[in-house]
Amino acid sequence: MKTLNLVFLGPPGAGKGTQAERISKRLGLKRITPGDILRKEVGKGTRLGKEVEEYMKRGELVPDEMVLEIIGAELKRVGQGFILDGFPRTVAQAKGLDKILESRRWPLHAVIFLDVSDDEIVRRLGARRICLRCGAVYNMITSPPRNNETCDRCGAHLVRRRDDEPETIRKRLQVYTQETAPLIDYYEKKGLLVRIDGARPSDLVTYSVEKALEELSGKIRKGGHRNP
Ligand code: AMP
């Protein structure tokens, strides 16, 4: 399969991280996840980490310029064949991404949109637990650990992400609706949006994403794909 440059889009808790990880492994793509990069900076207590910590705690977006700088540097580092997971999240970020890609003459092949309702998001995020030691992610409803609240991989005690508290979940959904949902239209107009029903079991979602990407690769090989 020819290498692909992809964006994964969807509300918080839609399964972007899980799907992006699986697809990146299967297709040999590099995954770029601003949320993880920012959480690491906060954990290490760097200057950037201190600057972004409060935004993250409140469930607000970090300023566009900061995120664009991080993404620009990461893209330069990894090259083509990537999945952007959790970026862009505003129209300004999408326009910034267009500029970065144009300057390098790199195409964006598709935007995989994982479609999940608000009710389902609230249910899922409330049940999410993470391992701070090894980064594993669980869901107490859909993918629980074998032993209650203990990481299967490394045995550490699982915790809720700070921004998965009910109050913050509501705030993040509100931010998503206002700032990020307009990107559905933005990419639909560019002919790049691939809509996937993300409410189904995660293996089925992976299957649908893979099928869609196979079709897309076929079109690219035949030269029928429009690069905006
Ligand atoms: P996530 O792990 O993707 O849910 O991101 C966690 C938090 O990191 C978000 O609530 C934001 O505060 C921040 N963040 C992650 N990605 C972005 C982005 N593209 N733009 C602005 N803030 C972001």
PDB file of C-alpha atoms and ligand atoms in Angstrom:
ATOM      1  CA  MET A   1       0.000   0.000   0.000  1.00  0.00           C
ATOM      2  CA  LYS A   2       1.326   3.447  -0.930  1.00  0.00           C
ATOM      3  CA  THR A   3       2.067   5.497   2.148  1.00  0.00           C
ATOM      4  CA  LEU A   4      -0.823   7.565   3.458  1.00  0.00           C
ATOM      5  CA  ASN A   5      -1.072  10.916   5.224  1.00  0.00           C
ATOM      6  CA  LEU A   6      -4.167  10.863   7.417  1.00  0.00           C
ATOM      7  CA  VAL A   7      -6.086  12.832  10.032  1.00  0.00           C
ATOM      8  CA  PHE A   8      -8.310  11.090  12.600  1.00  0.00           C
ATOM      9  CA  LEU A   9     -11.176  13.317  13.679  1.00  0.00           C
ATOM     10  CA  GLY A  10     -13.949  12.818  16.221  1.00  0.00           C
ATOM     11  CA  PRO A  11     -15.230  13.836  19.645  1.00  0.00           C
ATOM     12  CA  PRO A  12     -13.183  13.028  22.755  1.00  0.00           C
ATOM     13  CA  GLY A  13     -13.694   9.363  23.591  1.00  0.00           C
ATOM     14  CA  ALA A  14     -14.730   8.383  20.053  1.00  0.00           C
ATOM     15  CA  GLY A  15     -11.884   5.868  19.949  1.00  0.00           C
ATOM     16  CA  LYS A  16      -9.448   7.932  17.865  1.00  0.00           C
ATOM     17  CA  GLY A  17      -6.462   6.855  19.958  1.00  0.00           C
ATOM     18  CA  THR A  18      -7.320   3.144  19.859  1.00  0.00           C
ATOM     19  CA  GLN A  19      -8.040   3.143  16.141  1.00  0.00           C
ATOM     20  CA  ALA A  20      -5.075   5.339  15.243  1.00  0.00           C
ATOM     21  CA  GLU A  21      -2.744   3.040  17.179  1.00  0.00           C
ATOM     22  CA  ARG A  22      -4.063  -0.095  15.432  1.00  0.00           C
ATOM     23  CA  ILE A  23      -4.073   1.409  11.955  1.00  0.00           C
ATOM     24  CA  SER A  24      -0.645   2.983  12.370  1.00  0.00           C
ATOM     25  CA  LYS A  25       0.810  -0.413  13.350  1.00  0.00           C
ATOM     26  CA  ARG A  26      -0.920  -2.305  10.554  1.00  0.00           C
ATOM     27  CA  LEU A  27      -0.018   0.164   7.830  1.00  0.00           C
ATOM     28  CA  GLY A  28       3.365   1.235   9.194  1.00  0.00           C
ATOM     29  CA  LEU A  29       2.310   4.859   9.645  1.00  0.00           C
ATOM     30  CA  LYS A  30       3.719   7.174  12.295  1.00  0.00           C
ATOM     31  CA  ARG A  31       1.187   8.413  14.812  1.00  0.00           C
ATOM     32  CA  ILE A  32       1.345  11.993  16.028  1.00  0.00           C
ATOM     33  CA  THR A  33      -0.801  12.651  19.114  1.00  0.00           C
ATOM     34  CA  PRO A  34      -0.657  16.168  20.549  1.00  0.00           C
ATOM     35  CA  GLY A  35      -2.632  15.139  23.668  1.00  0.00           C
ATOM     36  CA  ASP A  36       0.068  12.585  24.611  1.00  0.00           C
ATOM     37  CA  ILE A  37       2.901  14.983  23.793  1.00  0.00           C
ATOM     38  CA  LEU A  38       1.300  17.681  25.964  1.00  0.00           C
ATOM     39  CA  ARG A  39       0.588  15.286  28.860  1.00  0.00           C
ATOM     40  CA  LYS A  40       4.258  14.227  28.823  1.00  0.00           C
ATOM     41  CA  GLU A  41       5.376  17.855  28.979  1.00  0.00           C
ATOM     42  CA  VAL A  42       3.066  18.435  31.942  1.00  0.00           C
ATOM     43  CA  GLY A  43       4.369  15.278  33.633  1.00  0.00           C
ATOM     44  CA  LYS A  44       7.985  16.391  33.174  1.00  0.00           C
ATOM     45  CA  GLY A  45       7.176  19.885  34.439  1.00  0.00           C
ATOM     46  CA  THR A  46       8.808  21.624  31.449  1.00  0.00           C
ATOM     47  CA  ARG A  47       8.135  25.278  30.648  1.00  0.00           C
ATOM     48  CA  LEU A  48       5.715  24.244  27.892  1.00  0.00           C
ATOM     49  CA  GLY A  49       4.086  21.789  30.315  1.00  0.00           C
ATOM     50  CA  LYS A  50       3.504  24.525  32.883  1.00  0.00           C
ATOM     51  CA  GLU A  51       2.027  26.793  30.218  1.00  0.00           C
ATOM     52  CA  VAL A  52      -0.498  24.224  28.987  1.00  0.00           C
ATOM     53  CA  GLU A  53      -1.413  22.521  32.268  1.00  0.00           C
ATOM     54  CA  GLU A  54      -4.235  24.845  33.254  1.00  0.00           C
ATOM     55  CA  TYR A  55      -5.918  24.706  29.834  1.00  0.00           C
ATOM     56  CA  MET A  56      -5.839  20.921  29.938  1.00  0.00           C
ATOM     57  CA  LYS A  57      -7.163  20.684  33.476  1.00  0.00           C
ATOM     58  CA  ARG A  58     -10.105  22.876  32.521  1.00  0.00           C
ATOM     59  CA  GLY A  59     -10.824  20.816  29.390  1.00  0.00           C
ATOM     60  CA  GLU A  60     -10.023  23.795  27.166  1.00  0.00           C
ATOM     61  CA  LEU A  61      -7.928  23.779  24.027  1.00  0.00           C
ATOM     62  CA  VAL A  62      -4.312  24.820  24.195  1.00  0.00           C
ATOM     63  CA  PRO A  63      -3.671  27.932  21.990  1.00  0.00           C
ATOM     64  CA  ASP A  64      -3.414  27.163  18.267  1.00  0.00           C
ATOM     65  CA  GLU A  65       0.102  28.589  17.834  1.00  0.00           C
ATOM     66  CA  MET A  66       1.558  26.268  20.480  1.00  0.00           C
ATOM     67  CA  VAL A  67      -0.045  23.176  18.983  1.00  0.00           C
ATOM     68  CA  LEU A  68       0.903  24.173  15.434  1.00  0.00           C
ATOM     69  CA  GLU A  69       4.505  24.571  16.490  1.00  0.00           C
ATOM     70  CA  ILE A  70       4.545  21.111  18.063  1.00  0.00           C
ATOM     71  CA  ILE A  71       2.888  19.518  15.026  1.00  0.00           C
ATOM     72  CA  GLY A  72       5.147  21.339  12.556  1.00  0.00           C
ATOM     73  CA  ALA A  73       8.224  20.040  14.372  1.00  0.00           C
ATOM     74  CA  GLU A  74       6.832  16.484  14.612  1.00  0.00           C
ATOM     75  CA  LEU A  75       5.914  16.359  10.914  1.00  0.00           C
ATOM     76  CA  LYS A  76       9.393  17.529  10.003  1.00  0.00           C
ATOM     77  CA  ARG A  77      10.849  14.813  12.217  1.00  0.00           C
ATOM     78  CA  VAL A  78       8.723  11.861  11.040  1.00  0.00           C
ATOM     79  CA  GLY A  79       8.177  12.694   7.337  1.00  0.00           C
ATOM     80  CA  GLN A  80       5.324  11.370   5.203  1.00  0.00           C
ATOM     81  CA  GLY A  81       3.197   8.364   6.148  1.00  0.00           C
ATOM     82  CA  PHE A  82       1.510   9.693   9.287  1.00  0.00           C
ATOM     83  CA  ILE A  83      -1.697   9.736  11.287  1.00  0.00           C
ATOM     84  CA  LEU A  84      -2.543  12.967  13.065  1.00  0.00           C
ATOM     85  CA  ASP A  85      -4.618  11.840  16.047  1.00  0.00           C
ATOM     86  CA  GLY A  86      -6.309  14.732  17.865  1.00  0.00           C
ATOM     87  CA  PHE A  87      -5.139  17.427  15.479  1.00  0.00           C
ATOM     88  CA  PRO A  88      -6.432  19.666  13.954  1.00  0.00           C
ATOM     89  CA  ARG A  89      -9.094  20.664  16.462  1.00  0.00           C
ATOM     90  CA  THR A  90      -9.963  24.146  15.174  1.00  0.00           C
ATOM     91  CA  VAL A  91     -10.407  25.641  11.717  1.00  0.00           C
ATOM     92  CA  ALA A  92      -7.305  27.792  12.367  1.00  0.00           C
ATOM     93  CA  GLN A  93      -5.296  24.622  13.053  1.00  0.00           C
ATOM     94  CA  ALA A  94      -6.671  23.003   9.875  1.00  0.00           C
ATOM     95  CA  LYS A  95      -5.617  26.034   7.847  1.00  0.00           C
ATOM     96  CA  GLY A  96      -2.209  25.956   9.548  1.00  0.00           C
ATOM     97  CA  LEU A  97      -1.888  22.296   8.610  1.00  0.00           C
ATOM     98  CA  ASP A  98      -2.821  23.065   4.986  1.00  0.00           C
ATOM     99  CA  LYS A  99       0.017  25.586   4.889  1.00  0.00           C
ATOM    100  CA  ILE A 100       2.576  23.212   6.399  1.00  0.00           C
ATOM    101  CA  LEU A 101       1.613  20.469   3.923  1.00  0.00           C
ATOM    102  CA  GLU A 102       1.540  22.838   0.943  1.00  0.00           C
ATOM    103  CA  SER A 103       5.008  24.140   1.760  1.00  0.00           C
ATOM    104  CA  ARG A 104       6.313  20.570   1.690  1.00  0.00           C
ATOM    105  CA  ARG A 105       4.131  19.503  -1.255  1.00  0.00           C
ATOM    106  CA  TRP A 106       2.717  16.680   0.814  1.00  0.00           C
ATOM    107  CA  PRO A 107      -0.885  15.640   0.152  1.00  0.00           C
ATOM    108  CA  LEU A 108      -3.466  14.897   2.844  1.00  0.00           C
ATOM    109  CA  HIS A 109      -5.133  11.702   1.627  1.00  0.00           C
ATOM    110  CA  ALA A 110      -8.118  11.402   3.962  1.00  0.00           C
ATOM    111  CA  VAL A 111      -9.753  12.528   7.180  1.00  0.00           C
ATOM    112  CA  ILE A 112     -11.233   9.583   9.063  1.00  0.00           C
ATOM    113  CA  PHE A 113     -14.173  10.899  11.074  1.00  0.00           C
ATOM    114  CA  LEU A 114     -15.339   8.623  13.908  1.00  0.00           C
ATOM    115  CA  ASP A 115     -18.968   9.480  14.423  1.00  0.00           C
ATOM    116  CA  VAL A 116     -20.277   8.880  17.992  1.00  0.00           C
ATOM    117  CA  SER A 117     -23.246  10.524  19.772  1.00  0.00           C
ATOM    118  CA  ASP A 118     -22.868  12.794  22.830  1.00  0.00           C
ATOM    119  CA  ASP A 119     -24.687  10.335  25.120  1.00  0.00           C
ATOM    120  CA  GLU A 120     -22.319   7.545  24.178  1.00  0.00           C
ATOM    121  CA  ILE A 121     -19.298   9.835  24.682  1.00  0.00           C
ATOM    122  CA  VAL A 122     -20.338  10.754  28.225  1.00  0.00           C
ATOM    123  CA  ARG A 123     -20.874   7.076  29.033  1.00  0.00           C
ATOM    124  CA  ARG A 124     -17.486   6.068  27.614  1.00  0.00           C
ATOM    125  CA  LEU A 125     -15.342   8.836  29.082  1.00  0.00           C
ATOM    126  CA  GLY A 126     -16.772   8.298  32.569  1.00  0.00           C
ATOM    127  CA  ALA A 127     -15.597   4.677  32.344  1.00  0.00           C
ATOM    128  CA  ARG A 128     -12.129   5.363  30.897  1.00  0.00           C
ATOM    129  CA  ARG A 129      -9.089   4.494  33.028  1.00  0.00           C
ATOM    130  CA  ILE A 130      -5.442   4.919  32.151  1.00  0.00           C
ATOM    131  CA  CYS A 131      -2.134   3.595  33.399  1.00  0.00           C
ATOM    132  CA  LEU A 132       0.226   6.440  34.204  1.00  0.00           C
ATOM    133  CA  ARG A 133       3.203   4.095  34.202  1.00  0.00           C
ATOM    134  CA  CYS A 134       2.954   2.460  30.742  1.00  0.00           C
ATOM    135  CA  GLY A 135       0.260   4.504  28.990  1.00  0.00           C
ATOM    136  CA  ALA A 136      -2.264   1.657  28.498  1.00  0.00           C
ATOM    137  CA  VAL A 137      -5.892   2.771  28.163  1.00  0.00           C
ATOM    138  CA  TYR A 138      -8.930   0.778  29.407  1.00  0.00           C
ATOM    139  CA  ASN A 139     -12.660   1.237  29.514  1.00  0.00           C
ATOM    140  CA  MET A 140     -14.443  -0.290  32.504  1.00  0.00           C
ATOM    141  CA  ILE A 141     -17.479  -1.001  30.272  1.00  0.00           C
ATOM    142  CA  THR A 142     -16.095  -1.920  26.853  1.00  0.00           C
ATOM    143  CA  SER A 143     -12.519  -3.105  27.515  1.00  0.00           C
ATOM    144  CA  PRO A 144     -11.942  -3.622  31.266  1.00  0.00           C
ATOM    145  CA  PRO A 145      -8.633  -4.852  32.700  1.00  0.00           C
ATOM    146  CA  ARG A 146      -8.502  -8.492  33.888  1.00  0.00           C
ATOM    147  CA  ASN A 147      -8.081  -7.455  37.531  1.00  0.00           C
ATOM    148  CA  ASN A 148     -10.178  -4.617  38.811  1.00  0.00           C
ATOM    149  CA  GLU A 149      -8.437  -1.222  38.280  1.00  0.00           C
ATOM    150  CA  THR A 150      -4.981  -2.841  37.770  1.00  0.00           C
ATOM    151  CA  CYS A 151      -3.000  -2.560  34.535  1.00  0.00           C
ATOM    152  CA  ASP A 152      -2.784  -5.867  32.594  1.00  0.00           C
ATOM    153  CA  ARG A 153       0.566  -4.879  31.102  1.00  0.00           C
ATOM    154  CA  CYS A 154       2.534  -3.567  34.058  1.00  0.00           C
ATOM    155  CA  GLY A 155       0.406  -4.089  37.187  1.00  0.00           C
ATOM    156  CA  ALA A 156       0.200  -0.399  38.166  1.00  0.00           C
ATOM    157  CA  HIS A 157      -2.989   0.981  39.695  1.00  0.00           C
ATOM    158  CA  LEU A 158      -5.256   2.547  37.034  1.00  0.00           C
ATOM    159  CA  VAL A 159      -6.552   6.079  37.382  1.00  0.00           C
ATOM    160  CA  ARG A 160      -9.086   8.351  35.754  1.00  0.00           C
ATOM    161  CA  ARG A 161      -7.570  10.933  33.462  1.00  0.00           C
ATOM    162  CA  ARG A 162      -7.808  14.274  35.227  1.00  0.00           C
ATOM    163  CA  ASP A 163      -9.924  15.672  32.437  1.00  0.00           C
ATOM    164  CA  ASP A 164     -12.342  12.713  32.507  1.00  0.00           C
ATOM    165  CA  GLU A 165     -14.196  14.054  35.561  1.00  0.00           C
ATOM    166  CA  PRO A 166     -17.911  14.632  34.731  1.00  0.00           C
ATOM    167  CA  GLU A 167     -17.678  18.438  34.870  1.00  0.00           C
ATOM    168  CA  THR A 168     -14.657  18.497  32.546  1.00  0.00           C
ATOM    169  CA  ILE A 169     -16.195  15.950  30.174  1.00  0.00           C
ATOM    170  CA  ARG A 170     -19.125  18.311  29.638  1.00  0.00           C
ATOM    171  CA  LYS A 171     -16.727  21.180  29.015  1.00  0.00           C
ATOM    172  CA  ARG A 172     -14.676  19.160  26.504  1.00  0.00           C
ATOM    173  CA  LEU A 173     -17.824  18.167  24.613  1.00  0.00           C
ATOM    174  CA  GLN A 174     -18.890  21.784  24.468  1.00  0.00           C
ATOM    175  CA  VAL A 175     -15.456  22.776  23.146  1.00  0.00           C
ATOM    176  CA  TYR A 176     -15.651  19.967  20.585  1.00  0.00           C
ATOM    177  CA  THR A 177     -19.056  21.104  19.318  1.00  0.00           C
ATOM    178  CA  GLN A 178     -17.996  24.735  19.042  1.00  0.00           C
ATOM    179  CA  GLU A 179     -14.413  24.463  17.833  1.00  0.00           C
ATOM    180  CA  THR A 180     -13.832  21.056  16.269  1.00  0.00           C
ATOM    181  CA  ALA A 181     -17.158  19.947  14.744  1.00  0.00           C
ATOM    182  CA  PRO A 182     -16.908  22.671  12.021  1.00  0.00           C
ATOM    183  CA  LEU A 183     -13.964  20.669  10.641  1.00  0.00           C
ATOM    184  CA  ILE A 184     -16.410  17.986   9.449  1.00  0.00           C
ATOM    185  CA  ASP A 185     -17.763  20.497   6.971  1.00  0.00           C
ATOM    186  CA  TYR A 186     -14.314  21.883   6.198  1.00  0.00           C
ATOM    187  CA  TYR A 187     -12.981  18.497   5.113  1.00  0.00           C
ATOM    188  CA  GLU A 188     -16.228  17.357   3.507  1.00  0.00           C
ATOM    189  CA  LYS A 189     -15.994  20.341   1.160  1.00  0.00           C
ATOM    190  CA  LYS A 190     -12.425  19.350   0.270  1.00  0.00           C
ATOM    191  CA  GLY A 191     -13.674  15.837  -0.576  1.00  0.00           C
ATOM    192  CA  LEU A 192     -11.470  14.265   2.105  1.00  0.00           C
ATOM    193  CA  LEU A 193     -13.962  13.179   4.783  1.00  0.00           C
ATOM    194  CA  VAL A 194     -14.513   9.459   5.378  1.00  0.00           C
ATOM    195  CA  ARG A 195     -17.343   9.011   7.855  1.00  0.00           C
ATOM    196  CA  ILE A 196     -17.174   5.877  10.027  1.00  0.00           C
ATOM    197  CA  ASP A 197     -19.820   4.806  12.551  1.00  0.00           C
ATOM    198  CA  GLY A 198     -17.695   4.814  15.729  1.00  0.00           C
ATOM    199  CA  ALA A 199     -20.453   3.606  18.066  1.00  0.00           C
ATOM    200  CA  ARG A 200     -19.940  -0.059  17.102  1.00  0.00           C
ATOM    201  CA  PRO A 201     -17.517  -2.483  18.815  1.00  0.00           C
ATOM    202  CA  SER A 202     -13.940  -1.341  18.248  1.00  0.00           C
ATOM    203  CA  ASP A 203     -12.884  -4.330  16.061  1.00  0.00           C
ATOM    204  CA  LEU A 204     -15.703  -3.562  13.638  1.00  0.00           C
ATOM    205  CA  VAL A 205     -14.666   0.080  13.541  1.00  0.00           C
ATOM    206  CA  THR A 206     -11.066  -0.959  12.745  1.00  0.00           C
ATOM    207  CA  TYR A 207     -12.360  -3.208   9.960  1.00  0.00           C
ATOM    208  CA  SER A 208     -14.363  -0.346   8.425  1.00  0.00           C
ATOM    209  CA  VAL A 209     -11.398   2.031   8.593  1.00  0.00           C
ATOM    210  CA  GLU A 210      -9.133  -0.555   6.950  1.00  0.00           C
ATOM    211  CA  LYS A 211     -11.669  -1.207   4.180  1.00  0.00           C
ATOM    212  CA  ALA A 212     -12.024   2.514   3.523  1.00  0.00           C
ATOM    213  CA  LEU A 213      -8.246   2.968   3.386  1.00  0.00           C
ATOM    214  CA  GLU A 214      -7.823   0.000   1.023  1.00  0.00           C
ATOM    215  CA  GLU A 215     -10.349   1.558  -1.344  1.00  0.00           C
ATOM    216  CA  LEU A 216      -8.592   4.877  -1.072  1.00  0.00           C
ATOM    217  CA  SER A 217      -5.200   3.340  -1.810  1.00  0.00           C
ATOM    218  CA  GLY A 218      -6.689   1.662  -4.887  1.00  0.00           C
ATOM    219  CA  LYS A 219      -7.932   5.037  -6.106  1.00  0.00           C
ATOM    220  CA  ILE A 220      -4.562   6.663  -5.436  1.00  0.00           C
ATOM    221  CA  ARG A 221      -2.795   3.900  -7.403  1.00  0.00           C
ATOM    222  CA  LYS A 222      -5.138   4.439 -10.332  1.00  0.00           C
ATOM    223  CA  GLY A 223      -4.608   8.193 -10.117  1.00  0.00           C
ATOM    224  CA  GLY A 224      -8.288   8.847  -9.380  1.00  0.00           C
ATOM    225  CA  HIS A 225      -7.755  10.542  -6.045  1.00  0.00           C
ATOM    226  CA  ARG A 226      -8.034  14.292  -5.952  1.00  0.00           C
ATOM    227  CA  ASN A 227      -5.303  15.979  -3.969  1.00  0.00           C
ATOM    228  CA  PRO A 228      -6.698  19.266  -2.754  1.00  0.00           C
TER     229      PRO A 228
HETATM  230  P1  AMP B   1      -6.727  14.433  24.096  1.00  0.00           P
HETATM  231  O1  AMP B   1      -5.827  13.460  24.767  1.00  0.00           O
HETATM  232  O2  AMP B   1      -6.576  14.407  22.594  1.00  0.00           O
HETATM  233  O3  AMP B   1      -8.157  14.330  24.525  1.00  0.00           O
HETATM  234  O4  AMP B   1      -6.219  15.900  24.535  1.00  0.00           O
HETATM  235  C1  AMP B   1      -6.191  16.285  25.896  1.00  0.00           C
HETATM  236  C2  AMP B   1      -6.099  17.792  26.002  1.00  0.00           C
HETATM  237  O5  AMP B   1      -4.899  18.253  25.361  1.00  0.00           O
HETATM  238  C3  AMP B   1      -7.206  18.565  25.322  1.00  0.00           C
HETATM  239  O6  AMP B   1      -8.364  18.668  26.141  1.00  0.00           O
HETATM  240  C4  AMP B   1      -6.526  19.917  25.109  1.00  0.00           C
HETATM  241  O7  AMP B   1      -6.423  20.658  26.314  1.00  0.00           O
HETATM  242  C5  AMP B   1      -5.119  19.500  24.723  1.00  0.00           C
HETATM  243  N1  AMP B   1      -5.028  19.271  23.253  1.00  0.00           N
HETATM  244  C6  AMP B   1      -4.809  18.096  22.605  1.00  0.00           C
HETATM  245  N2  AMP B   1      -4.798  18.260  21.275  1.00  0.00           N
HETATM  246  C7  AMP B   1      -5.021  19.585  21.061  1.00  0.00           C
HETATM  247  C8  AMP B   1      -5.161  20.394  19.888  1.00  0.00           C
HETATM  248  N3  AMP B   1      -5.053  19.885  18.638  1.00  0.00           N
HETATM  249  N4  AMP B   1      -5.406  21.712  20.068  1.00  0.00           N
HETATM  250  C9  AMP B   1      -5.506  22.269  21.278  1.00  0.00           C
HETATM  251  N5  AMP B   1      -5.411  21.555  22.427  1.00  0.00           N
HETATM  252  C10 AMP B   1      -5.177  20.233  22.329  1.00  0.00           C
END
